[in-house]
Coordinates of C-alpha atoms in Angstrom, one line a residue:
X131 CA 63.0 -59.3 103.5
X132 CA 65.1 -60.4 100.6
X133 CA 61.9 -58.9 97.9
X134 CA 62.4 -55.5 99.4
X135 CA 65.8 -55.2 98.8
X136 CA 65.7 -56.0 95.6
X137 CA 63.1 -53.3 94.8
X138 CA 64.7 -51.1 97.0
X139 CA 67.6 -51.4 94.6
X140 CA 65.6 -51.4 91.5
X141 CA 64.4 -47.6 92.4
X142 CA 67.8 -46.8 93.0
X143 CA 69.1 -47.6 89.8
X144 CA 65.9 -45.8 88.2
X145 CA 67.0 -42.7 89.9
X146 CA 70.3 -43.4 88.9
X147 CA 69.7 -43.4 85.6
X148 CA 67.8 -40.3 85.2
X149 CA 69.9 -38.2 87.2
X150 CA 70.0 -34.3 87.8
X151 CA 70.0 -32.4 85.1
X152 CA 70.9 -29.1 84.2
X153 CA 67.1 -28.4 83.6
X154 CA 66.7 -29.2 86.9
X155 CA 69.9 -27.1 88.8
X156 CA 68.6 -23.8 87.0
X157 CA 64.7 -24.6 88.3
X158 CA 65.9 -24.8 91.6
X159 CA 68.2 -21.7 90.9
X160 CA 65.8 -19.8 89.6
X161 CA 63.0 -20.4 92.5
X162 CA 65.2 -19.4 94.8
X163 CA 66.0 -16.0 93.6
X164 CA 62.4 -15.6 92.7
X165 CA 61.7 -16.0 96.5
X166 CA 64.6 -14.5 98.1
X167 CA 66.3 -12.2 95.8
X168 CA 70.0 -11.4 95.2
X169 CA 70.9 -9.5 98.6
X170 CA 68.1 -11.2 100.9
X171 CA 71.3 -12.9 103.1
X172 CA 73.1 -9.3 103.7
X173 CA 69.8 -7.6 104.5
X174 CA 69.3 -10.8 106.8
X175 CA 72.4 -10.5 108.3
X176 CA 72.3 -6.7 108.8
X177 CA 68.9 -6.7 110.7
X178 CA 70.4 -9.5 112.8
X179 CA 73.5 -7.3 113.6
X180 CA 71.1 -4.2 114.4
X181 CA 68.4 -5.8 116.3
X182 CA 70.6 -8.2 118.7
X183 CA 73.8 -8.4 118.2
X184 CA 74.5 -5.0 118.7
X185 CA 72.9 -5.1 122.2
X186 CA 74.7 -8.7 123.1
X187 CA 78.2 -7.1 122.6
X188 CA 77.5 -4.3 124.6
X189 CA 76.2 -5.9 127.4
X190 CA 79.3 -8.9 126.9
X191 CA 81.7 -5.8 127.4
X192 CA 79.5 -4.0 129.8
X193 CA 81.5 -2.0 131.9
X194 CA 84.7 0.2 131.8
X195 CA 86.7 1.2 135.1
X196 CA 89.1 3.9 134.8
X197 CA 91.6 4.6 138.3
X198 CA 93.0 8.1 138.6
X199 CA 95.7 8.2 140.8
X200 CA 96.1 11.7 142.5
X201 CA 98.5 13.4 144.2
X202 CA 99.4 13.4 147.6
X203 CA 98.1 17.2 149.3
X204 CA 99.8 18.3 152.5
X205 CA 96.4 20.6 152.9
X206 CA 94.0 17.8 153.5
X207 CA 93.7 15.5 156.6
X208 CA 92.1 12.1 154.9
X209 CA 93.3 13.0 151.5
X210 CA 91.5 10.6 148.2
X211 CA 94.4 9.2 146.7
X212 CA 92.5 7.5 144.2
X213 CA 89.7 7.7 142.3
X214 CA 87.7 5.3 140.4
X215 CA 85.3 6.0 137.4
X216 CA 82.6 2.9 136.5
X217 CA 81.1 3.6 133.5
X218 CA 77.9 0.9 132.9
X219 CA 76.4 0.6 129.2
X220 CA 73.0 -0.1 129.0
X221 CA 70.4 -0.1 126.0
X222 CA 72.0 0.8 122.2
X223 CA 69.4 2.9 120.8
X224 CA 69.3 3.7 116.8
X225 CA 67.5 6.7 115.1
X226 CA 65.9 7.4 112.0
X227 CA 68.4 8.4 109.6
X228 CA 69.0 12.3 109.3
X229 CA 71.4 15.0 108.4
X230 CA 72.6 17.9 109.8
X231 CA 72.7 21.0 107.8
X232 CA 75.6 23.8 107.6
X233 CA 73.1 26.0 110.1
X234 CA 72.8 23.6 112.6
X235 CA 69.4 22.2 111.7
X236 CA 68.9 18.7 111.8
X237 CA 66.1 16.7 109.5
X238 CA 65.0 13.5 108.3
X239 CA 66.7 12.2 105.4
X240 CA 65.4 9.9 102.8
X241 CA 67.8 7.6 100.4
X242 CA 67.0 9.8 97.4
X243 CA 68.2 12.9 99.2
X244 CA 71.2 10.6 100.3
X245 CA 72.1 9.8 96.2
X246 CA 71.2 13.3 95.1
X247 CA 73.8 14.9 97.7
X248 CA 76.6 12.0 97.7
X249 CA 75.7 11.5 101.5
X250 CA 76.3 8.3 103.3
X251 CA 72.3 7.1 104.2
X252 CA 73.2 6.6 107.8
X253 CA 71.2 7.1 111.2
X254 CA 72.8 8.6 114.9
X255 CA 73.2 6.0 117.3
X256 CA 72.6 6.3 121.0
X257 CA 74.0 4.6 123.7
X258 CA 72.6 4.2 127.3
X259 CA 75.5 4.8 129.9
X260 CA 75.6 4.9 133.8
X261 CA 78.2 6.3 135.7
X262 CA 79.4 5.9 139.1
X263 CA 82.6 7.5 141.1
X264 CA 84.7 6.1 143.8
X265 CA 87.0 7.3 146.3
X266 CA 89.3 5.6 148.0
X267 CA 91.2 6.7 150.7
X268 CA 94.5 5.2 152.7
X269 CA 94.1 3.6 156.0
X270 CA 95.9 1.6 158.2
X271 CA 95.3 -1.8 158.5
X272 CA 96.4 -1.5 162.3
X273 CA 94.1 1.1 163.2
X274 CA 91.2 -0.9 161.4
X275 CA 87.7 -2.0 163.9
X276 CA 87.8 -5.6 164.9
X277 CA 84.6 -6.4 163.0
X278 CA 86.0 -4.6 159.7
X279 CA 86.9 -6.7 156.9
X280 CA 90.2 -5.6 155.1
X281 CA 89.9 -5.7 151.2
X282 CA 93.0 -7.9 148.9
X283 CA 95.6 -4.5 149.2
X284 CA 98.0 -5.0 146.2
X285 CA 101.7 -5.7 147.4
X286 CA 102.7 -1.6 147.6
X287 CA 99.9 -0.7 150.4
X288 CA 100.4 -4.7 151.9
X289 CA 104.6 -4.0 152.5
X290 CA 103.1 0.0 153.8
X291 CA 100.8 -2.0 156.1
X292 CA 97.5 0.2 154.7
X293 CA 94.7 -0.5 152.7
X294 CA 92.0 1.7 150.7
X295 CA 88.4 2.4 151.9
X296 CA 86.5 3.0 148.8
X297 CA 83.3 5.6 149.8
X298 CA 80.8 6.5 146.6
X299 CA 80.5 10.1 145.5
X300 CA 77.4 11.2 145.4
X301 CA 76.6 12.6 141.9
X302 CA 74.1 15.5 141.3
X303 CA 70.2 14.0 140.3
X304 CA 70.5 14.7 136.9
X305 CA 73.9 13.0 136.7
X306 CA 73.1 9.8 138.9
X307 CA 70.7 8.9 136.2
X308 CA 71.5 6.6 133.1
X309 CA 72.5 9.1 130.4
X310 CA 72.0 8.8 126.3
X311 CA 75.1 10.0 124.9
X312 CA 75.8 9.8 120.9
X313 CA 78.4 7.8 120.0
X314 CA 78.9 7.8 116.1
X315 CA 76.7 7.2 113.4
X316 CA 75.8 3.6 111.9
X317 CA 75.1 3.2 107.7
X318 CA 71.5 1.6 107.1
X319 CA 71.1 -0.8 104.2
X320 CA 68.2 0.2 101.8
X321 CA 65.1 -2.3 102.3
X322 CA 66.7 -3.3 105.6
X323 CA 63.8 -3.4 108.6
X324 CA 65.9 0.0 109.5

């Protein structure tokens, strides 16, 4: 056991001796640019952000609920007194880059076009969104079936001794669908995957 360590140390010191020289720092410096290039981490990084992490924080903030309170109407019998709106995101979806001219017309537009015209080289992005309505009307708890469940009333309706009975609206077909609605425009990095 003992002759191991001693050559075991012996390498050590060899190594020690020689070192790392400058020679060597600029070899390895110099291999790795030849391999990577200069901007290989921020064209890394900005196909990472467009292919998933765009999509994770839209589906970690998925939904938005928005509760319009209406007024109370003397003309109705079972009047909604609120109304909720649940907007659901769904897939981010990301175009080829294009302009749109003066006329309306929209093409496909290249980086030189981009340079030649001072534009920003950027493509429309799309989001998926699903949207549901609620209405909730007031009831009384008293007046409530036996077998119904009444639903956590915040302290206003608890003290009236009423509740609200949400009912969905039903949306016309080509509203109940998940919609693709344009939501700003993202730049694109030249040699990016995008």
């Amino acid at each position: 056991m003992a002759e191991y360590d001693d050559a075991y140390e012996e390498e050590f010191y060899d190594e020690m001796e020689e070192g790392i020289t400058s020679e060597d720092c600029w070899t390895v410096i110099s291999s790795f640019f030849d391999t990577k290039g200069l901007v290989s981490q921020q064209l890394d990084s900005f196909d990472e952000f467009v292919s998933s992490t765009m999509q994770e924080l839209v589906e970690e903030q998925g939904q938005v609920t928005l509760d319009q309170t209406l007024p109370p109407s003397d003309d109705e019998v079972d009047p909604v007194v609120l109304r909720r709106y649940e907007l659901k995101f769904g897939t981010v979806m990301l175009s080829r880059p294009s302009v749109t001219e003066g006329d309306g017309a929209t093409t496909i537009m290249l980086p030189q076009e981009a340079r030649l015209r001072n534009l920003t080289y950027a493509s429309p992005l799309y989001l998926g969104i699903t949207k549901r309505i609620m209405e909730g009307r007031e009831r009384l708890i008293a007046d409530r079936d036996e077998d119904d469940t009444v639903p956590d009333a915040d302290e206003d309706r608890k003290a009236r001794g009423t509740y609200l009975q949400w009912e969905q609206k039903e949306l016309p077909a080509d509203q109940a669908k998940e919609e693709t609605v344009f939501i700003g425009k993202m730049p694109i990095m030249l040699k990016s995957k995008f």
